[in-house]
């Protein structure tokens, strides 16, 4: 544990340099808020560590596998689980990190994901929104407990979240942030190839339909990079479900999803979703567990958070939301497509509430972004209408005085 404490101090110092750099680049950046978030996320590292001591956790396997003396570092290189082993290998075998230190390091990667999430939201949405009468929406989103719990340990959760938020932040200015864009894309692809497909498709569709006037060169750059990337890695993406070389992708995916769903439902918190209609499958993925089906104490805590997700979702159930989406920009449409494609695919293979709680943490921030942007747009439009009305009144008073 002493090693973990020493590493926390080192990472805290490194974090201060990173935050100071962002504070210079972005006037809106709050170093104080990000420091509070650092210690908040660190608390969840401790919570997850204590949880892992008394419960089965994949983090143990992620720590033990890279120590296999029959495999060298680059023999661990690959997609999915093996890539996490590849990332962990030098820290465990070259730097001598113990289990607690690896948990701290990956929790820090998850924290960086929240820093980039903050940048992603604030750079695109300067308008502040209050929800539930008193809570700043962005602060609420950044401090949702479930998001921190699943990104505070050794495993896929932290680096995939970092990759997604790096990508989301970089895509606003892809040419000037090309290194971050490539790094985010590589993390997403090597950890979850199918999620990279959703992100690439969402981005391309966003650039095709966004309301901004984007130069042909910028669009061509995005299309070549993402569509070309999908073509190059299509076999790996299909290989996740064992569908490479398939003659009937639809039927074979159906068989895969049935088998996957059956195997997951055998776990302790299984829920049979096979006969659910699609809307109920999506509801289950987004908002369950709720209090009536919460698996244990963790499930009860998650239920409170899921209820807040549901209340936020209700805020967009308005007639003007469709118009908003039609007229929205690239980033909003990208976020919506990524969220829906990911949700749609996962509802067919997820039938375990524990797995659902973990998996949806990857993509919920894209939904929050759309909700936040919609509410901010409504507030901004209201401000403009009030200014226009006030200006009209001033002109009318001026005419009366002149007469």
PDB file of C-alpha atoms in Angstrom, residues 29-264:
ATOM      1  CA  UNK A  29     -11.164  25.698 -17.356  1.00  0.00           C
ATOM      2  CA  UNK A  30     -11.567  25.285 -13.580  1.00  0.00           C
ATOM      3  CA  UNK A  31      -8.451  23.789 -12.018  1.00  0.00           C
ATOM      4  CA  UNK A  32     -10.137  23.835  -8.614  1.00  0.00           C
ATOM      5  CA  UNK A  33     -13.051  21.708  -9.857  1.00  0.00           C
ATOM      6  CA  UNK A  34     -10.709  19.232 -11.526  1.00  0.00           C
ATOM      7  CA  UNK A  35      -8.643  18.892  -8.334  1.00  0.00           C
ATOM      8  CA  UNK A  36     -11.805  18.152  -6.362  1.00  0.00           C
ATOM      9  CA  UNK A  37     -12.685  15.594  -9.024  1.00  0.00           C
ATOM     10  CA  UNK A  38      -9.217  14.022  -8.653  1.00  0.00           C
ATOM     11  CA  UNK A  39      -9.740  13.234  -4.971  1.00  0.00           C
ATOM     12  CA  UNK A  40     -13.364  12.235  -5.575  1.00  0.00           C
ATOM     13  CA  UNK A  41     -12.224   9.706  -8.194  1.00  0.00           C
ATOM     14  CA  UNK A  42      -9.443   8.553  -5.872  1.00  0.00           C
ATOM     15  CA  UNK A  43     -12.094   7.749  -3.273  1.00  0.00           C
ATOM     16  CA  UNK A  44     -13.699   5.365  -5.760  1.00  0.00           C
ATOM     17  CA  UNK A  45     -10.329   3.722  -6.349  1.00  0.00           C
ATOM     18  CA  UNK A  46     -10.325   2.917  -2.636  1.00  0.00           C
ATOM     19  CA  UNK A  47     -13.961   1.782  -2.753  1.00  0.00           C
ATOM     20  CA  UNK A  48     -13.291  -0.522  -5.707  1.00  0.00           C
ATOM     21  CA  UNK A  49     -10.098  -1.848  -4.117  1.00  0.00           C
ATOM     22  CA  UNK A  50     -11.962  -2.774  -0.921  1.00  0.00           C
ATOM     23  CA  UNK A  51     -14.762  -4.241  -3.036  1.00  0.00           C
ATOM     24  CA  UNK A  52     -12.244  -6.385  -4.935  1.00  0.00           C
ATOM     25  CA  UNK A  53     -10.793  -7.731  -1.692  1.00  0.00           C
ATOM     26  CA  UNK A  54     -14.081  -9.422  -0.813  1.00  0.00           C
ATOM     27  CA  UNK A  55     -15.657  -9.995  -4.222  1.00  0.00           C
ATOM     28  CA  UNK A  56     -14.641 -11.599  -7.497  1.00  0.00           C
ATOM     29  CA  UNK A  57     -12.924  -9.002  -9.659  1.00  0.00           C
ATOM     30  CA  UNK A  58     -11.372  -9.210 -13.124  1.00  0.00           C
ATOM     31  CA  UNK A  59      -8.685  -6.799 -11.923  1.00  0.00           C
ATOM     32  CA  UNK A  60      -6.841  -9.717 -10.285  1.00  0.00           C
ATOM     33  CA  UNK A  61      -6.646 -11.579 -13.589  1.00  0.00           C
ATOM     34  CA  UNK A  62      -5.504  -8.431 -15.379  1.00  0.00           C
ATOM     35  CA  UNK A  63      -2.662  -8.160 -12.866  1.00  0.00           C
ATOM     36  CA  UNK A  64      -1.634 -11.816 -12.972  1.00  0.00           C
ATOM     37  CA  UNK A  65      -1.689 -12.504 -16.735  1.00  0.00           C
ATOM     38  CA  UNK A  66       1.112 -10.097 -17.737  1.00  0.00           C
ATOM     39  CA  UNK A  67       3.392 -11.938 -15.302  1.00  0.00           C
ATOM     40  CA  UNK A  68       3.283 -15.098 -17.445  1.00  0.00           C
ATOM     41  CA  UNK A  69       6.979 -15.927 -17.860  1.00  0.00           C
ATOM     42  CA  UNK A  70       6.374 -17.768 -21.132  1.00  0.00           C
ATOM     43  CA  UNK A  71       5.121 -14.629 -22.950  1.00  0.00           C
ATOM     44  CA  UNK A  72       7.098 -11.481 -23.696  1.00  0.00           C
ATOM     45  CA  UNK A  73       5.653  -7.990 -23.899  1.00  0.00           C
ATOM     46  CA  UNK A  74       4.698  -7.939 -27.588  1.00  0.00           C
ATOM     47  CA  UNK A  75       3.125 -11.385 -27.456  1.00  0.00           C
ATOM     48  CA  UNK A  76       0.396  -9.717 -25.384  1.00  0.00           C
ATOM     49  CA  UNK A  77      -0.323  -7.195 -28.131  1.00  0.00           C
ATOM     50  CA  UNK A  78      -3.818  -7.557 -29.580  1.00  0.00           C
ATOM     51  CA  UNK A  79      -7.376  -6.357 -29.147  1.00  0.00           C
ATOM     52  CA  UNK A  80      -9.769  -6.592 -26.213  1.00  0.00           C
ATOM     53  CA  UNK A  81      -8.422  -8.222 -23.027  1.00  0.00           C
ATOM     54  CA  UNK A  82      -4.945  -8.874 -24.411  1.00  0.00           C
ATOM     55  CA  UNK A  83      -4.429  -5.158 -25.080  1.00  0.00           C
ATOM     56  CA  UNK A  84      -4.988  -4.370 -21.384  1.00  0.00           C
ATOM     57  CA  UNK A  85      -2.333  -7.002 -20.603  1.00  0.00           C
ATOM     58  CA  UNK A  86      -0.061  -5.284 -23.138  1.00  0.00           C
ATOM     59  CA  UNK A  87      -0.612  -1.898 -21.454  1.00  0.00           C
ATOM     60  CA  UNK A  88       0.030  -3.346 -17.998  1.00  0.00           C
ATOM     61  CA  UNK A  89       3.093  -5.422 -18.877  1.00  0.00           C
ATOM     62  CA  UNK A  90       5.857  -2.762 -18.663  1.00  0.00           C
ATOM     63  CA  UNK A  91       4.523  -1.278 -15.427  1.00  0.00           C
ATOM     64  CA  UNK A  92       4.334  -4.689 -13.758  1.00  0.00           C
ATOM     65  CA  UNK A  93       7.462  -6.317 -15.159  1.00  0.00           C
ATOM     66  CA  UNK A  94       9.804  -3.356 -15.762  1.00  0.00           C
ATOM     67  CA  UNK A  95       8.742  -0.837 -13.109  1.00  0.00           C
ATOM     68  CA  UNK A  96       7.690  -3.392 -10.490  1.00  0.00           C
ATOM     69  CA  UNK A  97       4.185  -2.051  -9.880  1.00  0.00           C
ATOM     70  CA  UNK A  98       2.219  -4.187  -7.418  1.00  0.00           C
ATOM     71  CA  UNK A  99      -1.526  -4.796  -7.597  1.00  0.00           C
ATOM     72  CA  UNK A 100      -2.459  -1.672  -5.615  1.00  0.00           C
ATOM     73  CA  UNK A 101      -0.211   0.518  -7.766  1.00  0.00           C
ATOM     74  CA  UNK A 102      -1.718  -0.830 -10.977  1.00  0.00           C
ATOM     75  CA  UNK A 103      -5.185  -0.088  -9.603  1.00  0.00           C
ATOM     76  CA  UNK A 104      -4.077   3.489  -8.854  1.00  0.00           C
ATOM     77  CA  UNK A 105      -2.515   3.961 -12.294  1.00  0.00           C
ATOM     78  CA  UNK A 106      -5.597   2.761 -14.176  1.00  0.00           C
ATOM     79  CA  UNK A 107      -7.840   4.833 -11.897  1.00  0.00           C
ATOM     80  CA  UNK A 108      -5.736   7.840 -12.925  1.00  0.00           C
ATOM     81  CA  UNK A 109      -6.349   7.003 -16.587  1.00  0.00           C
ATOM     82  CA  UNK A 110     -10.064   7.009 -15.775  1.00  0.00           C
ATOM     83  CA  UNK A 111      -9.681  10.395 -14.067  1.00  0.00           C
ATOM     84  CA  UNK A 112      -8.042  11.832 -17.189  1.00  0.00           C
ATOM     85  CA  UNK A 113     -11.134  10.637 -19.055  1.00  0.00           C
ATOM     86  CA  UNK A 114     -13.246  12.889 -16.820  1.00  0.00           C
ATOM     87  CA  UNK A 115     -10.903  15.830 -17.440  1.00  0.00           C
ATOM     88  CA  UNK A 116     -11.375  15.431 -21.187  1.00  0.00           C
ATOM     89  CA  UNK A 117     -15.111  14.916 -20.680  1.00  0.00           C
ATOM     90  CA  UNK A 118     -15.182  18.278 -18.880  1.00  0.00           C
ATOM     91  CA  UNK A 119     -13.304  19.886 -21.770  1.00  0.00           C
ATOM     92  CA  UNK A 120     -15.640  18.225 -24.292  1.00  0.00           C
ATOM     93  CA  UNK A 121     -18.737  19.587 -22.585  1.00  0.00           C
ATOM     94  CA  UNK A 122     -17.538  23.085 -21.658  1.00  0.00           C
ATOM     95  CA  UNK A 123     -15.844  23.837 -24.965  1.00  0.00           C
ATOM     96  CA  UNK A 124     -18.979  22.965 -26.927  1.00  0.00           C
ATOM     97  CA  UNK A 125     -21.575  24.232 -24.423  1.00  0.00           C
ATOM     98  CA  UNK A 126     -20.654  27.505 -22.673  1.00  0.00           C
ATOM     99  CA  UNK A 127     -24.159  27.962 -21.232  1.00  0.00           C
ATOM    100  CA  UNK A 128     -24.629  26.776 -17.652  1.00  0.00           C
ATOM    101  CA  UNK A 129     -27.753  24.766 -16.850  1.00  0.00           C
ATOM    102  CA  UNK A 130     -29.379  24.113 -13.487  1.00  0.00           C
ATOM    103  CA  UNK A 131     -31.494  20.999 -12.989  1.00  0.00           C
ATOM    104  CA  UNK A 132     -33.665  19.764 -10.125  1.00  0.00           C
ATOM    105  CA  UNK A 133     -33.902  23.458  -9.067  1.00  0.00           C
ATOM    106  CA  UNK A 134     -30.399  23.708  -7.576  1.00  0.00           C
ATOM    107  CA  UNK A 135     -27.771  21.469  -9.222  1.00  0.00           C
ATOM    108  CA  UNK A 136     -25.377  22.565 -11.954  1.00  0.00           C
ATOM    109  CA  UNK A 137     -25.912  19.948 -14.659  1.00  0.00           C
ATOM    110  CA  UNK A 138     -22.277  19.581 -15.720  1.00  0.00           C
ATOM    111  CA  UNK A 139     -21.090  19.202 -12.136  1.00  0.00           C
ATOM    112  CA  UNK A 140     -23.794  16.602 -11.548  1.00  0.00           C
ATOM    113  CA  UNK A 141     -22.763  14.663 -14.652  1.00  0.00           C
ATOM    114  CA  UNK A 142     -19.083  14.723 -13.700  1.00  0.00           C
ATOM    115  CA  UNK A 143     -19.766  13.376 -10.208  1.00  0.00           C
ATOM    116  CA  UNK A 144     -22.167  10.510 -10.981  1.00  0.00           C
ATOM    117  CA  UNK A 145     -20.847   7.685  -8.725  1.00  0.00           C
ATOM    118  CA  UNK A 146     -21.421   4.746 -11.080  1.00  0.00           C
ATOM    119  CA  UNK A 147     -19.261   6.382 -13.758  1.00  0.00           C
ATOM    120  CA  UNK A 148     -16.373   6.681 -11.315  1.00  0.00           C
ATOM    121  CA  UNK A 149     -16.719   3.213  -9.799  1.00  0.00           C
ATOM    122  CA  UNK A 150     -16.289   1.417 -13.136  1.00  0.00           C
ATOM    123  CA  UNK A 151     -13.401   3.625 -14.257  1.00  0.00           C
ATOM    124  CA  UNK A 152     -11.339   3.406 -11.069  1.00  0.00           C
ATOM    125  CA  UNK A 153      -9.695  -0.001 -11.384  1.00  0.00           C
ATOM    126  CA  UNK A 154      -7.365  -2.154 -13.450  1.00  0.00           C
ATOM    127  CA  UNK A 155      -9.341  -3.267 -16.496  1.00  0.00           C
ATOM    128  CA  UNK A 156     -10.969  -2.023 -19.691  1.00  0.00           C
ATOM    129  CA  UNK A 157     -13.274   0.579 -18.153  1.00  0.00           C
ATOM    130  CA  UNK A 158     -10.741   3.330 -17.444  1.00  0.00           C
ATOM    131  CA  UNK A 159      -8.735   3.341 -20.709  1.00  0.00           C
ATOM    132  CA  UNK A 160     -11.794   2.908 -22.986  1.00  0.00           C
ATOM    133  CA  UNK A 161     -13.468   5.865 -21.257  1.00  0.00           C
ATOM    134  CA  UNK A 162     -10.288   7.906 -21.675  1.00  0.00           C
ATOM    135  CA  UNK A 163     -10.137   6.943 -25.361  1.00  0.00           C
ATOM    136  CA  UNK A 164     -13.759   7.950 -25.974  1.00  0.00           C
ATOM    137  CA  UNK A 165     -13.370  11.326 -24.281  1.00  0.00           C
ATOM    138  CA  UNK A 166     -10.057  12.008 -26.040  1.00  0.00           C
ATOM    139  CA  UNK A 167     -11.801  11.351 -29.338  1.00  0.00           C
ATOM    140  CA  UNK A 168     -14.814  13.500 -28.427  1.00  0.00           C
ATOM    141  CA  UNK A 169     -12.594  16.424 -27.409  1.00  0.00           C
ATOM    142  CA  UNK A 170     -10.291  16.130 -30.434  1.00  0.00           C
ATOM    143  CA  UNK A 171     -12.992  15.803 -33.104  1.00  0.00           C
ATOM    144  CA  UNK A 172     -13.984  19.472 -32.763  1.00  0.00           C
ATOM    145  CA  UNK A 173     -10.601  20.497 -34.231  1.00  0.00           C
ATOM    146  CA  UNK A 174      -9.233  17.276 -35.741  1.00  0.00           C
ATOM    147  CA  UNK A 175      -6.279  18.797 -37.602  1.00  0.00           C
ATOM    148  CA  UNK A 176      -4.871  20.698 -34.626  1.00  0.00           C
ATOM    149  CA  UNK A 177      -5.591  17.794 -32.250  1.00  0.00           C
ATOM    150  CA  UNK A 178      -4.573  14.971 -34.549  1.00  0.00           C
ATOM    151  CA  UNK A 179      -2.337  13.274 -31.954  1.00  0.00           C
ATOM    152  CA  UNK A 180      -5.172  13.140 -29.410  1.00  0.00           C
ATOM    153  CA  UNK A 181      -7.552  11.951 -32.133  1.00  0.00           C
ATOM    154  CA  UNK A 182      -5.216   9.106 -33.132  1.00  0.00           C
ATOM    155  CA  UNK A 183      -4.499   8.157 -29.517  1.00  0.00           C
ATOM    156  CA  UNK A 184      -8.197   8.108 -28.651  1.00  0.00           C
ATOM    157  CA  UNK A 185      -9.014   6.079 -31.763  1.00  0.00           C
ATOM    158  CA  UNK A 186      -6.295   3.519 -31.005  1.00  0.00           C
ATOM    159  CA  UNK A 187      -7.444   3.084 -27.412  1.00  0.00           C
ATOM    160  CA  UNK A 188     -11.052   2.603 -28.489  1.00  0.00           C
ATOM    161  CA  UNK A 189     -10.180   0.210 -31.318  1.00  0.00           C
ATOM    162  CA  UNK A 190      -7.748  -1.993 -29.422  1.00  0.00           C
ATOM    163  CA  UNK A 191      -9.929  -2.236 -26.312  1.00  0.00           C
ATOM    164  CA  UNK A 192     -13.349  -2.573 -27.974  1.00  0.00           C
ATOM    165  CA  UNK A 193     -13.179  -2.753 -31.800  1.00  0.00           C
ATOM    166  CA  UNK A 194     -16.958  -2.717 -32.204  1.00  0.00           C
ATOM    167  CA  UNK A 195     -17.211   0.547 -30.231  1.00  0.00           C
ATOM    168  CA  UNK A 196     -14.673   2.073 -32.612  1.00  0.00           C
ATOM    169  CA  UNK A 197     -17.040   1.150 -35.436  1.00  0.00           C
ATOM    170  CA  UNK A 198     -19.924   2.972 -33.690  1.00  0.00           C
ATOM    171  CA  UNK A 199     -17.754   6.039 -33.088  1.00  0.00           C
ATOM    172  CA  UNK A 200     -16.482   6.108 -36.685  1.00  0.00           C
ATOM    173  CA  UNK A 201     -19.973   5.716 -38.175  1.00  0.00           C
ATOM    174  CA  UNK A 202     -21.383   8.349 -35.811  1.00  0.00           C
ATOM    175  CA  UNK A 203     -18.663  10.826 -36.703  1.00  0.00           C
ATOM    176  CA  UNK A 204     -19.047  10.339 -40.458  1.00  0.00           C
ATOM    177  CA  UNK A 205     -22.830  10.720 -40.229  1.00  0.00           C
ATOM    178  CA  UNK A 206     -22.370  13.797 -38.065  1.00  0.00           C
ATOM    179  CA  UNK A 207     -20.073  15.443 -40.600  1.00  0.00           C
ATOM    180  CA  UNK A 208     -22.442  14.542 -43.420  1.00  0.00           C
ATOM    181  CA  UNK A 209     -25.530  16.020 -41.767  1.00  0.00           C
ATOM    182  CA  UNK A 210     -24.292  18.689 -39.348  1.00  0.00           C
ATOM    183  CA  UNK A 211     -25.565  22.248 -39.862  1.00  0.00           C
ATOM    184  CA  UNK A 212     -22.087  23.858 -39.907  1.00  0.00           C
ATOM    185  CA  UNK A 213     -20.407  24.859 -43.122  1.00  0.00           C
ATOM    186  CA  UNK A 214     -17.352  22.621 -43.036  1.00  0.00           C
ATOM    187  CA  UNK A 215     -14.630  22.858 -45.633  1.00  0.00           C
ATOM    188  CA  UNK A 216     -14.404  20.066 -48.181  1.00  0.00           C
ATOM    189  CA  UNK A 217     -10.830  19.379 -47.102  1.00  0.00           C
ATOM    190  CA  UNK A 218     -11.823  18.860 -43.469  1.00  0.00           C
ATOM    191  CA  UNK A 219     -14.686  16.548 -44.421  1.00  0.00           C
ATOM    192  CA  UNK A 220     -12.448  14.588 -46.787  1.00  0.00           C
ATOM    193  CA  UNK A 221      -9.840  14.220 -44.034  1.00  0.00           C
ATOM    194  CA  UNK A 222     -12.403  12.771 -41.619  1.00  0.00           C
ATOM    195  CA  UNK A 223     -13.944  10.471 -44.244  1.00  0.00           C
ATOM    196  CA  UNK A 224     -10.611   9.051 -45.386  1.00  0.00           C
ATOM    197  CA  UNK A 225      -9.305   8.491 -41.856  1.00  0.00           C
ATOM    198  CA  UNK A 226     -12.438   6.912 -40.372  1.00  0.00           C
ATOM    199  CA  UNK A 227     -13.918   5.064 -43.357  1.00  0.00           C
ATOM    200  CA  UNK A 228     -10.463   3.910 -44.415  1.00  0.00           C
ATOM    201  CA  UNK A 229      -9.803   2.770 -40.870  1.00  0.00           C
ATOM    202  CA  UNK A 230     -13.053   0.789 -40.780  1.00  0.00           C
ATOM    203  CA  UNK A 231     -12.202  -0.966 -44.035  1.00  0.00           C
ATOM    204  CA  UNK A 232      -8.744  -1.897 -42.774  1.00  0.00           C
ATOM    205  CA  UNK A 233      -9.975  -3.296 -39.446  1.00  0.00           C
ATOM    206  CA  UNK A 234     -13.324  -4.781 -40.488  1.00  0.00           C
ATOM    207  CA  UNK A 235     -12.149  -8.382 -39.958  1.00  0.00           C
ATOM    208  CA  UNK A 236     -11.023  -7.595 -36.418  1.00  0.00           C
ATOM    209  CA  UNK A 237     -14.335  -5.905 -35.609  1.00  0.00           C
ATOM    210  CA  UNK A 238     -16.346  -8.831 -36.975  1.00  0.00           C
ATOM    211  CA  UNK A 239     -13.966 -11.209 -35.221  1.00  0.00           C
ATOM    212  CA  UNK A 240     -15.182  -9.928 -31.844  1.00  0.00           C
ATOM    213  CA  UNK A 241     -18.412 -11.822 -32.509  1.00  0.00           C
ATOM    214  CA  UNK A 242     -16.756 -14.569 -34.557  1.00  0.00           C
ATOM    215  CA  UNK A 243     -18.364 -13.225 -37.730  1.00  0.00           C
ATOM    216  CA  UNK A 244     -15.308 -12.831 -39.946  1.00  0.00           C
ATOM    217  CA  UNK A 245     -15.949 -14.599 -43.251  1.00  0.00           C
ATOM    218  CA  UNK A 246     -19.677 -14.856 -42.509  1.00  0.00           C
ATOM    219  CA  UNK A 247     -22.021 -15.332 -45.480  1.00  0.00           C
ATOM    220  CA  UNK A 248     -25.059 -14.054 -43.585  1.00  0.00           C
ATOM    221  CA  UNK A 249     -24.116 -11.377 -41.056  1.00  0.00           C
ATOM    222  CA  UNK A 250     -27.682 -10.755 -39.860  1.00  0.00           C
ATOM    223  CA  UNK A 251     -28.436 -14.398 -39.073  1.00  0.00           C
ATOM    224  CA  UNK A 252     -25.002 -15.093 -37.614  1.00  0.00           C
ATOM    225  CA  UNK A 253     -25.180 -11.999 -35.408  1.00  0.00           C
ATOM    226  CA  UNK A 254     -28.597 -13.147 -34.199  1.00  0.00           C
ATOM    227  CA  UNK A 255     -27.132 -16.519 -33.219  1.00  0.00           C
ATOM    228  CA  UNK A 256     -24.179 -14.845 -31.519  1.00  0.00           C
ATOM    229  CA  UNK A 257     -26.405 -12.464 -29.541  1.00  0.00           C
ATOM    230  CA  UNK A 258     -28.649 -15.353 -28.412  1.00  0.00           C
ATOM    231  CA  UNK A 259     -25.667 -17.390 -27.206  1.00  0.00           C
ATOM    232  CA  UNK A 260     -24.055 -14.395 -25.534  1.00  0.00           C
ATOM    233  CA  UNK A 261     -27.284 -13.404 -23.830  1.00  0.00           C
ATOM    234  CA  UNK A 262     -27.838 -16.948 -22.543  1.00  0.00           C
ATOM    235  CA  UNK A 263     -24.330 -17.182 -21.094  1.00  0.00           C
ATOM    236  CA  UNK A 264     -24.596 -13.813 -19.337  1.00  0.00           C
TER     237      UNK A 264
END
